[in-house]
PDB file of C-alpha atoms in Angstrom:
ATOM      1  CA  UNK N   1     126.228  80.171  88.636  1.00 89.00           C
ATOM      2  CA  UNK N   2     124.227  81.768  91.470  1.00 95.00           C
ATOM      3  CA  UNK N   3     126.420  84.857  91.761  1.00 97.00           C
ATOM      4  CA  UNK N   4     129.137  86.504  89.687  1.00 97.00           C
ATOM      5  CA  UNK N   5     130.532  90.025  90.072  1.00 98.00           C
ATOM      6  CA  UNK N   6     133.533  92.133  89.117  1.00 97.00           C
ATOM      7  CA  UNK N   7     134.779  95.189  90.988  1.00 95.00           C
ATOM      8  CA  UNK N   8     137.562  97.721  90.424  1.00 91.00           C
ATOM      9  CA  UNK N   9     137.115  99.916  93.517  1.00 88.00           C
ATOM     10  CA  UNK N  10     138.584  97.286  95.818  1.00 93.00           C
ATOM     11  CA  UNK N  11     140.414  99.509  98.307  1.00 92.00           C
ATOM     12  CA  UNK N  12     137.380 101.350  99.694  1.00 92.00           C
ATOM     13  CA  UNK N  13     135.405  98.097  99.969  1.00 95.00           C
ATOM     14  CA  UNK N  14     138.272  96.417 101.815  1.00 94.00           C
ATOM     15  CA  UNK N  15     138.645  99.343 104.244  1.00 93.00           C
ATOM     16  CA  UNK N  16     134.924  99.410 105.042  1.00 95.00           C
ATOM     17  CA  UNK N  17     134.673  95.653 105.553  1.00 96.00           C
ATOM     18  CA  UNK N  18     137.718  95.651 107.851  1.00 94.00           C
ATOM     19  CA  UNK N  19     136.202  98.488 109.892  1.00 93.00           C
ATOM     20  CA  UNK N  20     132.953  96.584 110.562  1.00 93.00           C
ATOM     21  CA  UNK N  21     134.626  93.262 111.402  1.00 90.00           C
ATOM     22  CA  UNK N  22     133.195  92.812 114.910  1.00 84.00           C
ATOM     23  CA  UNK N  23     132.784  89.069 114.357  1.00 89.00           C
ATOM     24  CA  UNK N  24     134.842  86.369 112.636  1.00 92.00           C
ATOM     25  CA  UNK N  25     132.138  85.323 110.197  1.00 94.00           C
ATOM     26  CA  UNK N  26     129.908  87.452 107.993  1.00 95.00           C
ATOM     27  CA  UNK N  27     126.740  86.690 106.044  1.00 94.00           C
ATOM     28  CA  UNK N  28     127.004  87.442 102.321  1.00 96.00           C
ATOM     29  CA  UNK N  29     123.704  88.071 100.563  1.00 94.00           C
ATOM     30  CA  UNK N  30     123.755  88.999  96.861  1.00 95.00           C
ATOM     31  CA  UNK N  31     120.577  90.920  96.001  1.00 93.00           C
ATOM     32  CA  UNK N  32     119.234  92.635  92.894  1.00 93.00           C
ATOM     33  CA  UNK N  33     120.300  96.048  94.210  1.00 94.00           C
ATOM     34  CA  UNK N  34     123.773  94.924  95.287  1.00 95.00           C
ATOM     35  CA  UNK N  35     125.800  92.840  97.743  1.00 96.00           C
ATOM     36  CA  UNK N  36     124.924  92.971 101.448  1.00 95.00           C
ATOM     37  CA  UNK N  37     127.466  91.866 104.075  1.00 96.00           C
ATOM     38  CA  UNK N  38     126.047  91.440 107.596  1.00 94.00           C
ATOM     39  CA  UNK N  39     127.567  90.740 111.017  1.00 93.00           C
ATOM     40  CA  UNK N  40     125.587  90.043 114.191  1.00 86.00           C
ATOM     41  CA  UNK N  41     126.552  90.066 117.870  1.00 79.00           C
ATOM     42  CA  UNK N  42     124.131  88.053 120.038  1.00 69.00           C
ATOM     43  CA  UNK N  43     121.135  89.924 118.542  1.00 70.00           C
ATOM     44  CA  UNK N  44     122.291  93.083 120.400  1.00 79.00           C
ATOM     45  CA  UNK N  45     124.229  94.504 117.447  1.00 87.00           C
ATOM     46  CA  UNK N  46     123.741  94.155 113.712  1.00 90.00           C
ATOM     47  CA  UNK N  47     126.055  95.812 111.209  1.00 93.00           C
ATOM     48  CA  UNK N  48     125.635  95.627 107.450  1.00 95.00           C
ATOM     49  CA  UNK N  49     127.663  97.006 104.562  1.00 96.00           C
ATOM     50  CA  UNK N  50     125.911  97.565 101.243  1.00 96.00           C
ATOM     51  CA  UNK N  51     127.966  97.490  98.044  1.00 96.00           C
ATOM     52  CA  UNK N  52     125.509  98.806  95.437  1.00 95.00           C
ATOM     53  CA  UNK N  53     125.182  97.193  92.030  1.00 95.00           C
ATOM     54  CA  UNK N  54     126.395 100.410  90.386  1.00 94.00           C
ATOM     55  CA  UNK N  55     129.864  99.940  91.922  1.00 95.00           C
ATOM     56  CA  UNK N  56     130.370  96.677  90.015  1.00 96.00           C
ATOM     57  CA  UNK N  57     131.489  96.561  86.387  1.00 95.00           C
ATOM     58  CA  UNK N  58     129.746  93.168  86.137  1.00 97.00           C
ATOM     59  CA  UNK N  59     126.965  91.922  88.406  1.00 97.00           C
ATOM     60  CA  UNK N  60     124.866  88.809  87.842  1.00 96.00           C
ATOM     61  CA  UNK N  61     122.716  86.865  90.300  1.00 95.00           C
ATOM     62  CA  UNK N  62     120.070  84.174  90.304  1.00 92.00           C
ATOM     63  CA  UNK N  63     117.717  85.162  93.087  1.00 80.00           C
ATOM     64  CA  UNK N  64     117.087  81.958  95.041  1.00 79.00           C
ATOM     65  CA  UNK N  65     116.995  81.097  98.738  1.00 79.00           C
ATOM     66  CA  UNK N  66     120.332  79.295  98.242  1.00 82.00           C
ATOM     67  CA  UNK N  67     122.068  82.505  97.206  1.00 90.00           C
ATOM     68  CA  UNK N  68     123.155  83.375 100.741  1.00 92.00           C
ATOM     69  CA  UNK N  69     126.145  82.062 102.669  1.00 94.00           C
ATOM     70  CA  UNK N  70     128.548  82.745 105.525  1.00 95.00           C
ATOM     71  CA  UNK N  71     132.328  83.116 105.216  1.00 96.00           C
ATOM     72  CA  UNK N  72     135.325  84.109 107.337  1.00 97.00           C
ATOM     73  CA  UNK N  73     135.452  87.889 106.878  1.00 97.00           C
ATOM     74  CA  UNK N  74     139.112  88.291 107.886  1.00 95.00           C
ATOM     75  CA  UNK N  75     140.172  85.749 105.291  1.00 96.00           C
ATOM     76  CA  UNK N  76     138.215  87.665 102.677  1.00 97.00           C
ATOM     77  CA  UNK N  77     139.657  91.093 103.574  1.00 96.00           C
ATOM     78  CA  UNK N  78     143.182  89.635 103.745  1.00 95.00           C
ATOM     79  CA  UNK N  79     142.773  88.480 100.156  1.00 96.00           C
ATOM     80  CA  UNK N  80     141.431  91.893  99.090  1.00 95.00           C
ATOM     81  CA  UNK N  81     144.519  93.501 100.622  1.00 93.00           C
ATOM     82  CA  UNK N  82     146.998  90.952  99.280  1.00 93.00           C
ATOM     83  CA  UNK N  83     148.728  93.524  97.045  1.00 91.00           C
ATOM     84  CA  UNK N  84     148.957  96.161  99.786  1.00 86.00           C
ATOM     85  CA  UNK N  85     147.279  99.509 100.401  1.00 79.00           C
ATOM     86  CA  UNK N  86     148.935 101.327  97.514  1.00 78.00           C
ATOM     87  CA  UNK N  87     147.846  98.929  94.788  1.00 81.00           C
ATOM     88  CA  UNK N  88     144.783  99.174  92.558  1.00 83.00           C
ATOM     89  CA  UNK N  89     143.757  95.606  91.687  1.00 92.00           C
ATOM     90  CA  UNK N  90     140.491  94.307  90.276  1.00 95.00           C
ATOM     91  CA  UNK N  91     138.287  91.712  91.948  1.00 97.00           C
ATOM     92  CA  UNK N  92     136.113  88.922  90.591  1.00 98.00           C
ATOM     93  CA  UNK N  93     133.714  86.913  92.779  1.00 98.00           C
ATOM     94  CA  UNK N  94     131.868  83.741  91.779  1.00 98.00           C
ATOM     95  CA  UNK N  95     129.559  81.479  93.772  1.00 97.00           C
ATOM     96  CA  UNK N  96     128.358  78.438  91.855  1.00 95.00           C
ATOM     97  CA  UNK N  97     125.904  76.680  94.143  1.00 93.00           C
ATOM     98  CA  UNK N  98     124.879  76.107  97.745  1.00 91.00           C
ATOM     99  CA  UNK N  99     127.792  74.526  99.610  1.00 92.00           C
ATOM    100  CA  UNK N 100     130.392  75.486  97.015  1.00 95.00           C
ATOM    101  CA  UNK N 101     133.265  77.842  97.921  1.00 97.00           C
ATOM    102  CA  UNK N 102     133.346  81.538  97.119  1.00 98.00           C
ATOM    103  CA  UNK N 103     135.915  81.932  94.347  1.00 98.00           C
ATOM    104  CA  UNK N 104     137.964  85.128  94.597  1.00 98.00           C
ATOM    105  CA  UNK N 105     140.255  86.295  91.793  1.00 97.00           C
ATOM    106  CA  UNK N 106     142.481  89.325  92.353  1.00 96.00           C
ATOM    107  CA  UNK N 107     144.241  90.773  89.336  1.00 95.00           C
ATOM    108  CA  UNK N 108     147.053  93.329  89.490  1.00 91.00           C
ATOM    109  CA  UNK N 109     147.281  94.481  85.865  1.00 84.00           C
ATOM    110  CA  UNK N 110     150.313  96.738  86.402  1.00 83.00           C
ATOM    111  CA  UNK N 111     152.397  93.872  87.770  1.00 83.00           C
ATOM    112  CA  UNK N 112     150.652  91.234  85.616  1.00 89.00           C
ATOM    113  CA  UNK N 113     149.916  89.128  88.715  1.00 93.00           C
ATOM    114  CA  UNK N 114     146.733  87.137  89.318  1.00 95.00           C
ATOM    115  CA  UNK N 115     145.789  85.490  92.608  1.00 95.00           C
ATOM    116  CA  UNK N 116     143.067  82.820  92.544  1.00 97.00           C
ATOM    117  CA  UNK N 117     141.594  81.738  95.904  1.00 96.00           C
ATOM    118  CA  UNK N 118     138.653  79.765  97.248  1.00 97.00           C
ATOM    119  CA  UNK N 119     136.988  80.522 100.582  1.00 98.00           C
ATOM    120  CA  UNK N 120     134.942  77.841 102.287  1.00 97.00           C
ATOM    121  CA  UNK N 121     131.287  78.829 102.726  1.00 97.00           C
ATOM    122  CA  UNK N 122     128.687  77.751 105.266  1.00 93.00           C
ATOM    123  CA  UNK N 123     125.035  77.368 104.390  1.00 88.00           C
ATOM    124  CA  UNK N 124     122.426  79.556 106.052  1.00 79.00           C
ATOM    125  CA  UNK N 125     119.496  77.335 106.984  1.00 67.00           C
ATOM    126  CA  UNK N 126     117.546  80.181 108.558  1.00 62.00           C
ATOM    127  CA  UNK N 127     117.972  83.876 107.883  1.00 59.00           C
ATOM    128  CA  UNK N 128     115.635  86.603 109.065  1.00 61.00           C
ATOM    129  CA  UNK N 129     115.705  89.471 106.590  1.00 58.00           C
ATOM    130  CA  UNK N 130     114.162  92.033 108.898  1.00 58.00           C
ATOM    131  CA  UNK N 131     113.955  95.699 107.966  1.00 65.00           C
ATOM    132  CA  UNK N 132     115.268  97.270 111.160  1.00 77.00           C
ATOM    133  CA  UNK N 133     115.185 100.712 109.531  1.00 75.00           C
ATOM    134  CA  UNK N 134     111.376 100.633 109.714  1.00 81.00           C
ATOM    135  CA  UNK N 135     111.561 100.411 113.520  1.00 85.00           C
ATOM    136  CA  UNK N 136     113.753 103.527 113.812  1.00 91.00           C
ATOM    137  CA  UNK N 137     110.974 105.897 112.733  1.00 90.00           C
ATOM    138  CA  UNK N 138     110.509 108.123 115.798  1.00 93.00           C
ATOM    139  CA  UNK N 139     113.413 110.595 115.926  1.00 97.00           C
ATOM    140  CA  UNK N 140     116.277 111.299 113.546  1.00 97.00           C
ATOM    141  CA  UNK N 141     119.269 113.582 113.058  1.00 98.00           C
ATOM    142  CA  UNK N 142     121.540 113.721 109.999  1.00 98.00           C
ATOM    143  CA  UNK N 143     124.987 115.236 110.571  1.00 97.00           C
ATOM    144  CA  UNK N 144     128.520 115.224 109.207  1.00 96.00           C
ATOM    145  CA  UNK N 145     130.180 111.927 110.115  1.00 96.00           C
ATOM    146  CA  UNK N 146     133.379 113.559 111.359  1.00 95.00           C
ATOM    147  CA  UNK N 147     131.372 115.723 113.786  1.00 96.00           C
ATOM    148  CA  UNK N 148     129.580 112.712 115.260  1.00 96.00           C
ATOM    149  CA  UNK N 149     132.929 110.925 115.558  1.00 95.00           C
ATOM    150  CA  UNK N 150     134.344 113.929 117.465  1.00 95.00           C
ATOM    151  CA  UNK N 151     131.323 113.964 119.789  1.00 95.00           C
ATOM    152  CA  UNK N 152     131.782 110.285 120.664  1.00 94.00           C
ATOM    153  CA  UNK N 153     135.523 110.653 121.185  1.00 92.00           C
ATOM    154  CA  UNK N 154     135.062 113.684 123.447  1.00 93.00           C
ATOM    155  CA  UNK N 155     133.176 111.556 125.981  1.00 93.00           C
ATOM    156  CA  UNK N 156     134.785 109.439 128.699  1.00 89.00           C
ATOM    157  CA  UNK N 157     136.562 106.630 126.859  1.00 80.00           C
ATOM    158  CA  UNK N 158     136.214 104.338 129.905  1.00 86.00           C
ATOM    159  CA  UNK N 159     132.450 104.814 130.201  1.00 91.00           C
ATOM    160  CA  UNK N 160     130.176 101.779 130.326  1.00 91.00           C
ATOM    161  CA  UNK N 161     126.954 103.506 129.258  1.00 93.00           C
ATOM    162  CA  UNK N 162     125.915 106.029 126.640  1.00 94.00           C
ATOM    163  CA  UNK N 163     122.625 107.878 126.928  1.00 95.00           C
ATOM    164  CA  UNK N 164     121.210 109.441 123.756  1.00 96.00           C
ATOM    165  CA  UNK N 165     118.536 112.124 124.127  1.00 97.00           C
ATOM    166  CA  UNK N 166     116.312 113.557 121.414  1.00 97.00           C
ATOM    167  CA  UNK N 167     114.220 116.564 122.384  1.00 97.00           C
ATOM    168  CA  UNK N 168     111.963 119.023 120.516  1.00 96.00           C
ATOM    169  CA  UNK N 169     113.510 121.746 122.680  1.00 95.00           C
ATOM    170  CA  UNK N 170     117.052 122.868 123.421  1.00 93.00           C
ATOM    171  CA  UNK N 171     119.586 121.175 123.647  1.00 91.00           C
ATOM    172  CA  UNK N 172     117.790 118.993 121.034  1.00 97.00           C
ATOM    173  CA  UNK N 173     120.405 116.216 120.599  1.00 98.00           C
ATOM    174  CA  UNK N 174     122.547 115.142 123.538  1.00 97.00           C
ATOM    175  CA  UNK N 175     125.044 112.393 124.321  1.00 97.00           C
ATOM    176  CA  UNK N 176     125.884 111.538 127.928  1.00 96.00           C
ATOM    177  CA  UNK N 177     128.361 108.907 129.126  1.00 94.00           C
ATOM    178  CA  UNK N 178     128.462 107.327 132.589  1.00 87.00           C
ATOM    179  CA  UNK N 179     131.280 105.533 134.372  1.00 84.00           C
ATOM    180  CA  UNK N 180     132.520 104.983 137.914  1.00 82.00           C
ATOM    181  CA  UNK N 181     134.459 108.245 137.646  1.00 81.00           C
ATOM    182  CA  UNK N 182     131.347 110.293 136.825  1.00 85.00           C
ATOM    183  CA  UNK N 183     129.470 111.686 133.834  1.00 91.00           C
ATOM    184  CA  UNK N 184     130.366 113.651 130.712  1.00 94.00           C
ATOM    185  CA  UNK N 185     128.039 115.064 128.097  1.00 95.00           C
ATOM    186  CA  UNK N 186     127.949 116.898 124.771  1.00 96.00           C
ATOM    187  CA  UNK N 187     125.034 118.388 122.864  1.00 96.00           C
ATOM    188  CA  UNK N 188     124.283 119.530 119.341  1.00 96.00           C
ATOM    189  CA  UNK N 189     121.843 122.254 118.356  1.00 96.00           C
ATOM    190  CA  UNK N 190     119.521 121.353 115.490  1.00 96.00           C
ATOM    191  CA  UNK N 191     120.363 124.716 113.907  1.00 96.00           C
ATOM    192  CA  UNK N 192     124.073 123.870 113.688  1.00 95.00           C
ATOM    193  CA  UNK N 193     125.659 124.060 110.221  1.00 95.00           C
ATOM    194  CA  UNK N 194     126.722 120.400 110.476  1.00 95.00           C
ATOM    195  CA  UNK N 195     123.077 119.278 110.900  1.00 97.00           C
ATOM    196  CA  UNK N 196     121.265 118.715 107.607  1.00 96.00           C
ATOM    197  CA  UNK N 197     118.071 117.200 109.020  1.00 97.00           C
ATOM    198  CA  UNK N 198     116.442 116.987 112.450  1.00 98.00           C
ATOM    199  CA  UNK N 199     113.123 115.294 113.245  1.00 97.00           C
ATOM    200  CA  UNK N 200     111.820 114.788 116.768  1.00 96.00           C
ATOM    201  CA  UNK N 201     108.272 113.556 117.325  1.00 93.00           C
ATOM    202  CA  UNK N 202     108.702 113.254 121.105  1.00 94.00           C
ATOM    203  CA  UNK N 203     111.433 113.454 123.720  1.00 95.00           C
ATOM    204  CA  UNK N 204     113.258 110.185 124.314  1.00 94.00           C
ATOM    205  CA  UNK N 205     116.155 109.079 126.520  1.00 94.00           C
ATOM    206  CA  UNK N 206     117.629 105.686 125.718  1.00 95.00           C
ATOM    207  CA  UNK N 207     120.756 104.119 127.186  1.00 94.00           C
ATOM    208  CA  UNK N 208     123.152 101.822 125.338  1.00 93.00           C
ATOM    209  CA  UNK N 209     126.315  99.907 126.135  1.00 91.00           C
ATOM    210  CA  UNK N 210     129.067 102.322 125.079  1.00 91.00           C
ATOM    211  CA  UNK N 211     131.250  99.499 123.764  1.00 88.00           C
ATOM    212  CA  UNK N 212     128.534  98.663 121.224  1.00 86.00           C
ATOM    213  CA  UNK N 213     128.746 102.214 119.882  1.00 87.00           C
ATOM    214  CA  UNK N 214     132.536 102.257 119.663  1.00 85.00           C
ATOM    215  CA  UNK N 215     132.376  99.587 116.950  1.00 83.00           C
ATOM    216  CA  UNK N 216     131.158 102.204 114.492  1.00 90.00           C
ATOM    217  CA  UNK N 217     133.941 104.770 115.051  1.00 91.00           C
ATOM    218  CA  UNK N 218     136.263 103.094 112.520  1.00 91.00           C
ATOM    219  CA  UNK N 219     133.537 103.312 109.865  1.00 94.00           C
ATOM    220  CA  UNK N 220     132.901 106.985 110.659  1.00 94.00           C
ATOM    221  CA  UNK N 221     136.448 107.788 109.535  1.00 92.00           C
ATOM    222  CA  UNK N 222     135.509 106.620 106.014  1.00 93.00           C
ATOM    223  CA  UNK N 223     132.070 108.298 105.979  1.00 96.00           C
ATOM    224  CA  UNK N 224     130.750 111.671 104.886  1.00 96.00           C
ATOM    225  CA  UNK N 225     127.274 111.663 106.472  1.00 96.00           C
ATOM    226  CA  UNK N 226     125.572 109.739 109.256  1.00 97.00           C
ATOM    227  CA  UNK N 227     121.889 109.461 110.082  1.00 97.00           C
ATOM    228  CA  UNK N 228     121.129 108.623 113.739  1.00 97.00           C
ATOM    229  CA  UNK N 229     117.584 107.463 114.419  1.00 96.00           C
ATOM    230  CA  UNK N 230     115.606 105.783 117.185  1.00 94.00           C
ATOM    231  CA  UNK N 231     112.324 103.925 117.494  1.00 92.00           C
ATOM    232  CA  UNK N 232     109.790 103.533 120.272  1.00 91.00           C
ATOM    233  CA  UNK N 233     111.467 100.353 121.537  1.00 90.00           C
ATOM    234  CA  UNK N 234     114.806 102.155 121.872  1.00 93.00           C
ATOM    235  CA  UNK N 235     116.390 100.496 118.858  1.00 93.00           C
ATOM    236  CA  UNK N 236     119.175 102.780 117.618  1.00 95.00           C
ATOM    237  CA  UNK N 237     120.008 102.913 113.936  1.00 95.00           C
ATOM    238  CA  UNK N 238     123.000 104.548 112.279  1.00 96.00           C
ATOM    239  CA  UNK N 239     123.097 104.809 108.501  1.00 96.00           C
ATOM    240  CA  UNK N 240     126.461 105.933 107.110  1.00 97.00           C
ATOM    241  CA  UNK N 241     127.330 107.121 103.609  1.00 96.00           C
ATOM    242  CA  UNK N 242     130.802 106.306 102.241  1.00 96.00           C
ATOM    243  CA  UNK N 243     131.903 108.025  99.039  1.00 91.00           C
ATOM    244  CA  UNK N 244     133.757 105.888  96.492  1.00 82.00           C
ATOM    245  CA  UNK N 245     134.665 108.003  93.454  1.00 79.00           C
ATOM    246  CA  UNK N 246     131.333 108.561  91.687  1.00 82.00           C
ATOM    247  CA  UNK N 247     129.538 105.875  93.716  1.00 88.00           C
ATOM    248  CA  UNK N 248     128.503 105.481  97.336  1.00 92.00           C
ATOM    249  CA  UNK N 249     128.617 102.591  99.775  1.00 95.00           C
ATOM    250  CA  UNK N 250     126.341 102.375 102.790  1.00 96.00           C
ATOM    251  CA  UNK N 251     126.750 100.932 106.275  1.00 96.00           C
ATOM    252  CA  UNK N 252     123.909 100.346 108.728  1.00 94.00           C
ATOM    253  CA  UNK N 253     124.585  99.756 112.428  1.00 94.00           C
ATOM    254  CA  UNK N 254     121.776  98.790 114.834  1.00 93.00           C
ATOM    255  CA  UNK N 255     122.069  98.596 118.615  1.00 92.00           C
ATOM    256  CA  UNK N 256     119.380  97.605 121.122  1.00 91.00           C
ATOM    257  CA  UNK N 257     118.743  99.779 124.170  1.00 89.00           C
ATOM    258  CA  UNK N 258     119.512  98.636 127.716  1.00 74.00           C
ATOM    259  CA  UNK N 259     116.584 100.481 129.195  1.00 61.00           C
ATOM    260  CA  UNK N 260     114.572 103.657 128.826  1.00 49.00           C
ATOM    261  CA  UNK N 261     115.276 106.536 131.200  1.00 47.00           C
ATOM    262  CA  UNK N 262     112.211 107.955 132.871  1.00 40.00           C
ATOM    263  CA  UNK N 263     111.883 111.716 133.264  1.00 42.00           C
TER     264      UNK N 263
END
């Protein structure tokens, strides 16, 4: 058995995985520290959800190169939600060997109902386990997730581009959207009560496809904090914290820049 795990906090995991489902298939990678679920969009976007080992009541892995596979994410979340939003089932996952299906057992103890499913897996011949967080080491702001969500939603919803500016001087952190109808912008002072950390080594202006940023709004609704950081290449990283009772889940969202704006 390459991987076996049991989980009781199914609802929050299901909600987070549904909110990051930008692609049909997701890469599942059991690791010593927990389960990582990753989705990629043409190398322009990478989103990963981390379910830490501490959230599982049972967690066992054999760390081999075969312990990584791809499955249909919608099928998986549909199974997790098979008893509805108001239920509180338990989940058991098992993965025997490379090429074998992912076995999913959902148990509703109150109704004494058990659902046993198998999801077809696809092997991952090549997988680059890059640490994108190391590239986003230039500027960073940590704020309340609901505030960042409000900032994004206050911009032009039809905009094609989003420019993100970090500056050591006022207005410090600024978002600007551009569309055929014009521009809109919002800014956040580093001294604001909703800002818990602000680091700016040098002023940067990077532009991103706004649609690539909108993917993360659903996750923000489940989050308490978000860290927004950039690197010299313009890579944008968002690290979100999701509270689950006494534990925390994490989501990382990386977007590549279209181009760098020159002052």
